[in-house]
Short mmCIF file of C-alpha atoms in Angstrom, two decimals:
data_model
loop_
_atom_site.label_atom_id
_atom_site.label_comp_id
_atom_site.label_asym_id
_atom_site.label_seq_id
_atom_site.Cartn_x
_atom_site.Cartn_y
_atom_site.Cartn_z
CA UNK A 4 0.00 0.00 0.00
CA UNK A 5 1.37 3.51 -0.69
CA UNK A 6 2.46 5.89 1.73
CA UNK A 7 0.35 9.39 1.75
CA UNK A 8 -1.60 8.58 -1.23
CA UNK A 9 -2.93 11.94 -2.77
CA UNK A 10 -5.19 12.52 -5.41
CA UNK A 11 -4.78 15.05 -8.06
CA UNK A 12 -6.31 15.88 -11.53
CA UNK A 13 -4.84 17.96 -14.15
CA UNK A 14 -5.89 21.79 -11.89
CA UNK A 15 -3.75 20.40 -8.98
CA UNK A 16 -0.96 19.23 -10.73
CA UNK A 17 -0.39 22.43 -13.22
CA UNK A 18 -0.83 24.08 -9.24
CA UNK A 19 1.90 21.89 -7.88
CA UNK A 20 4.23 21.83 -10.77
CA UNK A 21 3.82 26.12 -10.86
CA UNK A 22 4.30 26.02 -6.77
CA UNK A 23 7.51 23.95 -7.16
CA UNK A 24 9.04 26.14 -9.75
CA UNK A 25 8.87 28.79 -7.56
CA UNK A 26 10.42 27.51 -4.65
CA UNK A 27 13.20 26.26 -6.53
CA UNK A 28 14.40 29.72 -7.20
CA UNK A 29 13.70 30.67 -3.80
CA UNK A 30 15.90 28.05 -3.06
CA UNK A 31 18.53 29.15 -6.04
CA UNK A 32 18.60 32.01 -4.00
CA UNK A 33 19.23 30.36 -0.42
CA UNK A 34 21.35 28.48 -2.22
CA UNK A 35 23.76 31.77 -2.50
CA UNK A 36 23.40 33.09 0.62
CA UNK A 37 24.45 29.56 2.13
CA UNK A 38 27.58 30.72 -0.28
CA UNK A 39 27.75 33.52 0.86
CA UNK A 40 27.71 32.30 4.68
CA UNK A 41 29.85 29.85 4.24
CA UNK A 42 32.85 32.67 2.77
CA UNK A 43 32.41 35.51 4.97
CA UNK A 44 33.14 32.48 7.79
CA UNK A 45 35.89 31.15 5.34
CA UNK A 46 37.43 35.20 5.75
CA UNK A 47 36.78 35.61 9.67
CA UNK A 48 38.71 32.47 10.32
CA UNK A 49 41.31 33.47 7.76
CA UNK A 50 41.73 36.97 9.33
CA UNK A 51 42.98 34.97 12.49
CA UNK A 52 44.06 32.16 11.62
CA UNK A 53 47.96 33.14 13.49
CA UNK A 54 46.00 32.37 16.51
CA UNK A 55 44.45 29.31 15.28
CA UNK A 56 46.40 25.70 15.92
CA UNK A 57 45.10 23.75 12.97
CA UNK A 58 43.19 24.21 9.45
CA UNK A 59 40.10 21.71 10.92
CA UNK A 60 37.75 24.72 11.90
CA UNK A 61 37.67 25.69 8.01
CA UNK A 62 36.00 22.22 7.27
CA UNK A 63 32.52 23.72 8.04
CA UNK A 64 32.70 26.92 5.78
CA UNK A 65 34.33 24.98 3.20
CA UNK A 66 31.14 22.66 3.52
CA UNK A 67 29.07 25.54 3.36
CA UNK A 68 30.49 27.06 0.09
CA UNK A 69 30.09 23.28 -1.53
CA UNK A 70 26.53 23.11 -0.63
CA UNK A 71 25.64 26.77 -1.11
CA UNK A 72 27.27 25.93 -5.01
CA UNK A 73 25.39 22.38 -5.21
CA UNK A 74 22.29 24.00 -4.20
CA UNK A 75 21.92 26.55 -7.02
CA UNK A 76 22.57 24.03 -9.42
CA UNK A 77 20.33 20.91 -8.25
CA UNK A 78 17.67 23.61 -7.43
CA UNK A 79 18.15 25.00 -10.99
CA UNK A 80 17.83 21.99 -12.80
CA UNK A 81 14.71 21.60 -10.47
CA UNK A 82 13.10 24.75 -11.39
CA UNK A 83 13.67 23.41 -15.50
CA UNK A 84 12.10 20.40 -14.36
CA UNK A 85 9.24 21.72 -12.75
CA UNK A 86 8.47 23.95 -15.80
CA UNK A 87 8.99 21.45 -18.70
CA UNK A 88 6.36 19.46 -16.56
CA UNK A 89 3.51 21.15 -17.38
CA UNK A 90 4.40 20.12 -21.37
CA UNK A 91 3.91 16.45 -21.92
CA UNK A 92 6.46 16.48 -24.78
CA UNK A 93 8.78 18.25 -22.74
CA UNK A 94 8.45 16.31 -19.46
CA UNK A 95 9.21 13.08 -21.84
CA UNK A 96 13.26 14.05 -21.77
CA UNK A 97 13.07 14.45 -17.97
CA UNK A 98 11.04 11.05 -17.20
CA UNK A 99 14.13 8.35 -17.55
CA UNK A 100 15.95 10.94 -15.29
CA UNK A 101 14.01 11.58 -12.61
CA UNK A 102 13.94 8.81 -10.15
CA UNK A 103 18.01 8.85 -10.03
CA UNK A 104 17.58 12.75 -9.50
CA UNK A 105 15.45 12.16 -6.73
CA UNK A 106 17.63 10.07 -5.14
CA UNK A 107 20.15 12.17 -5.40
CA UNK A 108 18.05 15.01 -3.99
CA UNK A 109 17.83 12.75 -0.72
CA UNK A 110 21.55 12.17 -0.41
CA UNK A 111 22.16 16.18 -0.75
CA UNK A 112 19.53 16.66 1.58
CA UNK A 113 21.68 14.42 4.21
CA UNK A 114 24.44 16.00 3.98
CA UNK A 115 23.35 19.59 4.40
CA UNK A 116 21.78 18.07 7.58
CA UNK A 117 25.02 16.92 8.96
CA UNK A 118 26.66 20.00 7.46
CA UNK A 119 24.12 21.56 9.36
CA UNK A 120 24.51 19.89 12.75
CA UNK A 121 28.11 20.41 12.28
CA UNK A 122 27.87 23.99 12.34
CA UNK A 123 25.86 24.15 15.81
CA UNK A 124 28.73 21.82 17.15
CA UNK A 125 31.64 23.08 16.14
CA UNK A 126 32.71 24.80 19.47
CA UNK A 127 34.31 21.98 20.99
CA UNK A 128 37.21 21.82 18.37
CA UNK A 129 37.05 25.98 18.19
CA UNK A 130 37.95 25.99 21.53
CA UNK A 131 40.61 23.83 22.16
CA UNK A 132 42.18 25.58 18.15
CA UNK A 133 41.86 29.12 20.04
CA UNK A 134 43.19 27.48 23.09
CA UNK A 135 46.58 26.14 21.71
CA UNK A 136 46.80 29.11 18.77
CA UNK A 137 46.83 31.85 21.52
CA UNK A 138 49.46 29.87 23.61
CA UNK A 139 51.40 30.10 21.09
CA UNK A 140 50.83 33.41 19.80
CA UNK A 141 51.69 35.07 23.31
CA UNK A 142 54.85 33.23 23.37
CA UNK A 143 55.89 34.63 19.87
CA UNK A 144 55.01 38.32 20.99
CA UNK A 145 57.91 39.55 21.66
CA UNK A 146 60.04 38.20 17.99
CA UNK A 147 60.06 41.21 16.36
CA UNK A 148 62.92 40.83 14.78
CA UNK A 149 62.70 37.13 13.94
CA UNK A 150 61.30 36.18 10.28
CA UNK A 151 57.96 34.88 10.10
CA UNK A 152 57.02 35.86 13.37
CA UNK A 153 57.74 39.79 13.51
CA UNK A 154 53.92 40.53 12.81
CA UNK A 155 52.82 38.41 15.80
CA UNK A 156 53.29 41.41 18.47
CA UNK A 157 51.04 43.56 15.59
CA UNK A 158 48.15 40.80 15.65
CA UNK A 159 47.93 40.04 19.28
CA UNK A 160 47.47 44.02 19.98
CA UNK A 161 44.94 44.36 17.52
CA UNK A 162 42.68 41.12 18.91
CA UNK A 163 42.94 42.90 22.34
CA UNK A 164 41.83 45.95 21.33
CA UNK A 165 39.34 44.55 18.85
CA UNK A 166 37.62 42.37 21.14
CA UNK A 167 38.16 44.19 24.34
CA UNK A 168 40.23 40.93 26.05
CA UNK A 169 43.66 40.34 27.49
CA UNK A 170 45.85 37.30 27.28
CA UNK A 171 44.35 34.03 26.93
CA UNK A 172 42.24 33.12 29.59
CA UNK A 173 42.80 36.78 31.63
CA UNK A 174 45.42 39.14 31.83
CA UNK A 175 47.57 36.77 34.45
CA UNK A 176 48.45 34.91 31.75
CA UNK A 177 51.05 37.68 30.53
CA UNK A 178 52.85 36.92 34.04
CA UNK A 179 53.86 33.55 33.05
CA UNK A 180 55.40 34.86 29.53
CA UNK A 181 58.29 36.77 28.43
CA UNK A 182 56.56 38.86 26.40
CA UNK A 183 59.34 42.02 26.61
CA UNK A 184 62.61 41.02 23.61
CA UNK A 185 65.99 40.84 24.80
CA UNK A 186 66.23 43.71 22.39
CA UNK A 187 64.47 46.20 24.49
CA UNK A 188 66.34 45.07 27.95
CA UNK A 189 69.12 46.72 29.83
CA UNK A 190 71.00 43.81 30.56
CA UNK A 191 73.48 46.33 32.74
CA UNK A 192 70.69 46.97 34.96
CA UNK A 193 70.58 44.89 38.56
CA UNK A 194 67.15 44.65 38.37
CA UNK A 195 67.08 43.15 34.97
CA UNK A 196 69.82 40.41 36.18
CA UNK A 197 67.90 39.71 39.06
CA UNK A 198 64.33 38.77 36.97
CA UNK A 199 66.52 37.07 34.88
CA UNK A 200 68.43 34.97 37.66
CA UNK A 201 65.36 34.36 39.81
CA UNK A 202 64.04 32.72 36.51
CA UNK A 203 64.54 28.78 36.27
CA UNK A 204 64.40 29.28 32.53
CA UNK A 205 66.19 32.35 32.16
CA UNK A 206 63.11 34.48 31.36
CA UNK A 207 62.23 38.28 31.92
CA UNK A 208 59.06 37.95 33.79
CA UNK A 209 57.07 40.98 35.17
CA UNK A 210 53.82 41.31 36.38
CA UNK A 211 52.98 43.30 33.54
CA UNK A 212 50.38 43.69 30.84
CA UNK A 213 50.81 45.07 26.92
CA UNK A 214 49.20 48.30 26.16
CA UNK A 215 46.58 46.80 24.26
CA UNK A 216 45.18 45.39 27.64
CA UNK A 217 44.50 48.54 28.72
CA UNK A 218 40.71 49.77 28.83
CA UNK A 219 40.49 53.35 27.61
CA UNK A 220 36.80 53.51 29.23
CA UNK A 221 38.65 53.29 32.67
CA UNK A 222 39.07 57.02 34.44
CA UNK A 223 42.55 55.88 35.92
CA UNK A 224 45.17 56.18 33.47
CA UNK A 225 46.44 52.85 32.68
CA UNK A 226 48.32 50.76 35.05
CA UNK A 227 50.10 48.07 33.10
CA UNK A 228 53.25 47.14 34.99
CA UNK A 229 54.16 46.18 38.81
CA UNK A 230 49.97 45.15 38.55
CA UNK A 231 50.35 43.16 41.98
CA UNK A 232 52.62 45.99 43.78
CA UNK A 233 50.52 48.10 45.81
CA UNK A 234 53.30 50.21 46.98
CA UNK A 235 54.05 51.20 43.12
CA UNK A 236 51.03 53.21 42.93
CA UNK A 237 49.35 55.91 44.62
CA UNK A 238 45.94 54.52 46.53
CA UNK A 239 45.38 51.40 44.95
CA UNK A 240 45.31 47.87 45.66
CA UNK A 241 44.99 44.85 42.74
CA UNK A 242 43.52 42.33 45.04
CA UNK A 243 39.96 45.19 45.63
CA UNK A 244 40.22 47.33 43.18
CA UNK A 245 38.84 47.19 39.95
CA UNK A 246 41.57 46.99 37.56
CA UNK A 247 41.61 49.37 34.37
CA UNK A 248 42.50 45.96 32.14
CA UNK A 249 40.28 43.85 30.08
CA UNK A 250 38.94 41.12 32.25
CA UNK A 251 37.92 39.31 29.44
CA UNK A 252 40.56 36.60 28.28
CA UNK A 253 40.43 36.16 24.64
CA UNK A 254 40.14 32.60 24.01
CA UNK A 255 36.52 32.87 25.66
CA UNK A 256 35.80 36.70 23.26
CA UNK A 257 36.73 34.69 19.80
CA UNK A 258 34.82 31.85 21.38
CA UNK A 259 31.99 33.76 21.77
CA UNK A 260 32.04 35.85 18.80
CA UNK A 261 32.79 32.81 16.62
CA UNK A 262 30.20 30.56 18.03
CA UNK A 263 27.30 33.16 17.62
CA UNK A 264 28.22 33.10 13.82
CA UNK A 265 27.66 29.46 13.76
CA UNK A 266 24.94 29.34 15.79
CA UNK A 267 23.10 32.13 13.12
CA UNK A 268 24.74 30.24 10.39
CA UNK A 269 23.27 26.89 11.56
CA UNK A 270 20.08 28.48 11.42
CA UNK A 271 20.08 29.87 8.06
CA UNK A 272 21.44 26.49 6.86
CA UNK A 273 18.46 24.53 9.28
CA UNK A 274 15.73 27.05 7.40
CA UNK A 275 16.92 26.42 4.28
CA UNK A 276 17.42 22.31 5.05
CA UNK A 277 13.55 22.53 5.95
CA UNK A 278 13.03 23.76 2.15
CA UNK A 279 15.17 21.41 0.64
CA UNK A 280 13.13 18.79 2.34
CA UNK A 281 9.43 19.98 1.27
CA UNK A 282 10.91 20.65 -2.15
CA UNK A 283 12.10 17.54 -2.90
CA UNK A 284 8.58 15.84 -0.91
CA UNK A 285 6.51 17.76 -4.03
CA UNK A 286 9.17 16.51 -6.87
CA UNK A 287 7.61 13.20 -5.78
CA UNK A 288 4.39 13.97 -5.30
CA UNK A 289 4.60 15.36 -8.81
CA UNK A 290 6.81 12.41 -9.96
CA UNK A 291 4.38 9.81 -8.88
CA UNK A 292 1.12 12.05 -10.00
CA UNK A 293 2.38 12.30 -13.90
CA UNK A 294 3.87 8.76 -14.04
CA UNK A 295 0.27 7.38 -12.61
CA UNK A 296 -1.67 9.15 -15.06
CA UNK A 297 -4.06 6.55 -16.46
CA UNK A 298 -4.55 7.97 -20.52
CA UNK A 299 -1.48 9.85 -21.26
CA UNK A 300 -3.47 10.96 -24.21
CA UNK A 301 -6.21 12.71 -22.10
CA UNK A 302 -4.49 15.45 -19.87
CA UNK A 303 -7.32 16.08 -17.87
CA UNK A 304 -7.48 12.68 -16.16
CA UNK A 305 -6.89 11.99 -12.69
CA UNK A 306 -4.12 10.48 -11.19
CA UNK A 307 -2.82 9.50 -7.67
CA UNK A 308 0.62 10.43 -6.18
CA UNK A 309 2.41 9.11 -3.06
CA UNK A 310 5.12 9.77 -1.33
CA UNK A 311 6.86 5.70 -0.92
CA UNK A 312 5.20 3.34 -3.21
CA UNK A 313 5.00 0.47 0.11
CA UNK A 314 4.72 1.29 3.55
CA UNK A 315 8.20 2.18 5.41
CA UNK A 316 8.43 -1.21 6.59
CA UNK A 317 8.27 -2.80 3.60
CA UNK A 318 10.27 -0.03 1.42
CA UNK A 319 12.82 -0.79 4.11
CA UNK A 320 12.99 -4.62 3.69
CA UNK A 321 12.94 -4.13 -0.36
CA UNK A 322 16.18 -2.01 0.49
CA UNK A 323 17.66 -4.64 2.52
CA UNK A 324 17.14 -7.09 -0.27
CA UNK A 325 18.11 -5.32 -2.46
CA UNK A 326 21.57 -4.63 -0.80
CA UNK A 327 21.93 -8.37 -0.04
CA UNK A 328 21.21 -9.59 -3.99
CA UNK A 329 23.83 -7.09 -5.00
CA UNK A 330 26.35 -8.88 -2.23
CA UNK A 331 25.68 -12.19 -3.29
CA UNK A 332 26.03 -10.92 -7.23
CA UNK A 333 29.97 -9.47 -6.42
CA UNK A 334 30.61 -12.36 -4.42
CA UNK A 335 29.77 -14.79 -7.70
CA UNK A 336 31.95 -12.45 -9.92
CA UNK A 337 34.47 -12.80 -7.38
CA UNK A 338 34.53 -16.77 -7.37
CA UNK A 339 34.33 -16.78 -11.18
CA UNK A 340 37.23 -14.78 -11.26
CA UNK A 341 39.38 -16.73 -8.86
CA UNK A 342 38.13 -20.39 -11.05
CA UNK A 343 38.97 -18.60 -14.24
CA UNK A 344 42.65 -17.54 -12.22
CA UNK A 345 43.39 -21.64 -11.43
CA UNK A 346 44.15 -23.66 -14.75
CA UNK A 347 45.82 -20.76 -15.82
CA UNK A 348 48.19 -21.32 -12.49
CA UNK A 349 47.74 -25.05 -12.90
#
């Protein structure tokens, strides 16, 4: 027995056949806006990618520009589809093709799902990629001079500032860096030999902040160095007071910024998934409704259209048997080939 059996005469197919062209350009067009999602991410990621630890997080836009492209054109072809349907000499081309195209439709329709999900759970890897990338960022600060690395100092001030954050989880995390070059210390100085010596590694550590930490909203002027000295500074104390940094670390501002693009992304993507979905549900209600058309000849007759041509359980089964026949077929070659491989060894 079919599966939502509906019942249509020529009025309601012409309807459905009209409805379907349009939505297939309306999908053409979501079609280039899940493009156009899917590069502007692409760029974001790019623009910091000196603070990112691997390439993985660009999986999703790439995904995004793939189906935004393979959207416009199944949709397309659709929309040609949908029109040439309401000419029975024209529909005659399509009819061979349209059962693989449908099946096709559902495997695209799978994967925008999972490129869907993927977007909504993306921020696990994000944040472990913003995690390592800023790490290693800080720790490059302070190479100026060295090649490949000299614009690090230029990036890392211009996140802060940007996003209103310090260090990588909070502005402590500048304490455990040398983030000052060798080029810039007085070596002569007693108090730069003592940092220096009182350092296992040999480090210049301060408890001290870059400039871009500072937060210009803040009436004090900016205190950025000797941050846990109270004596340094006239009435203050870093333990009470509120400090004129960013509080913010930046792993958790990129997080947050990055993850509300996917999360709007994943919507978009979700809406136009939903589309997809009812789009390619008509193609077979229209499918089925011109193939069961009892006099070809007679236009006007009616016809019935269903969605599965069995139940679920039994499409399922015929799927299963189907899967097993073609087994037991390329297991046959397969012996044929090895008896055919014998005398010639014998």
């Amino acid at each position: 027995m079919a599966l939502l059996k509906v019942k249509f005469d020529q009025k309601k197919r012409v309807k459905l056949a009209q409805g379907l062209w349009l939505m297939n350009w309306l999908s053409v067009l979501a079609g280039i806006i899940i493009f156009s999602l899917g590069l502007f991410l692409k760029i974001e990621l790019r623009k910091r990618s000196d603070v990112m630890n691997n390439s993985e997080s660009h999986f999703v836009p790439n995904s995004l520009i793939g189906m935004g492209v393979l959207s416009c054109v199944f949709n397309s072809l659709a929309g040609k589809i949908c029109y040439d349907a309401l000419d029975p000499t024209k529909y005659a081309k399509w009819k061979p093709w349209l059962k693989p195209y449908l099946a096709v439709c559902v495997l695209f329709n799978i994967a925008l799902l999972l490129v869907t999900l993927c977007c909504f759970l993306m921020r696990g890897s994000l944040e472990s990629t913003l995690a390592h990338g800023l790490k290693n960022g800080m720790k490059y600060y302070r190479d100026t001079d060295t090649p490949g690395r000299c614009f690090m100092k230029k990036t890392i001030d211009m996140l802060q500032i940007e996003f209103k954050c310090c260090g990588n989880n909070g502005f402590r995390d500048w304490f455990e860096i040398q983030w000052i070059s060798n080029r810039y210390l007085d070596f002569s100085s007693k108090e730069v030999k003592d940092r220096i010596k009182s350092n296992v590694d040999g480090r210049y550590l301060v408890d001290g902040v870059p400039f871009s930490c500072c937060n210009p909203s803040s009436p004090r002027p900016c205190i950025q160095y000797q941050l846990t000295n109270n004596s340094a500074h006239y009435s203050y104390d870093h333990q009470t007071e509120e400090l004129n940094l960013w509080v913010n670390g930046c792993r958790a501002a990129l997080l947050s910024y990055y993850s509300g693009l996917m999360n709007s992304t994943g919507a978009v993507t979700l809406l136009a998934w939903l589309f997809e979905v009812t789009i390619t549900i008509g193609l077979r209600y229209l499918h089925t409704a011109l193939e069961g058309v009892s006099n070809p000849e007679d236009p006007e007759s009616e016809s019935e259209g269903w969605l599965l041509e069995k139940s679920i359980s039994e499409t399922w089964k015929a799927f299963l048997e189907s899967l097993k026949k073609l087994g037991k077929s390329n297991q046959v070659e397969a012996e044929g080939a090895d008896a055919g491989q014998a005398p010639e060894a014998g």
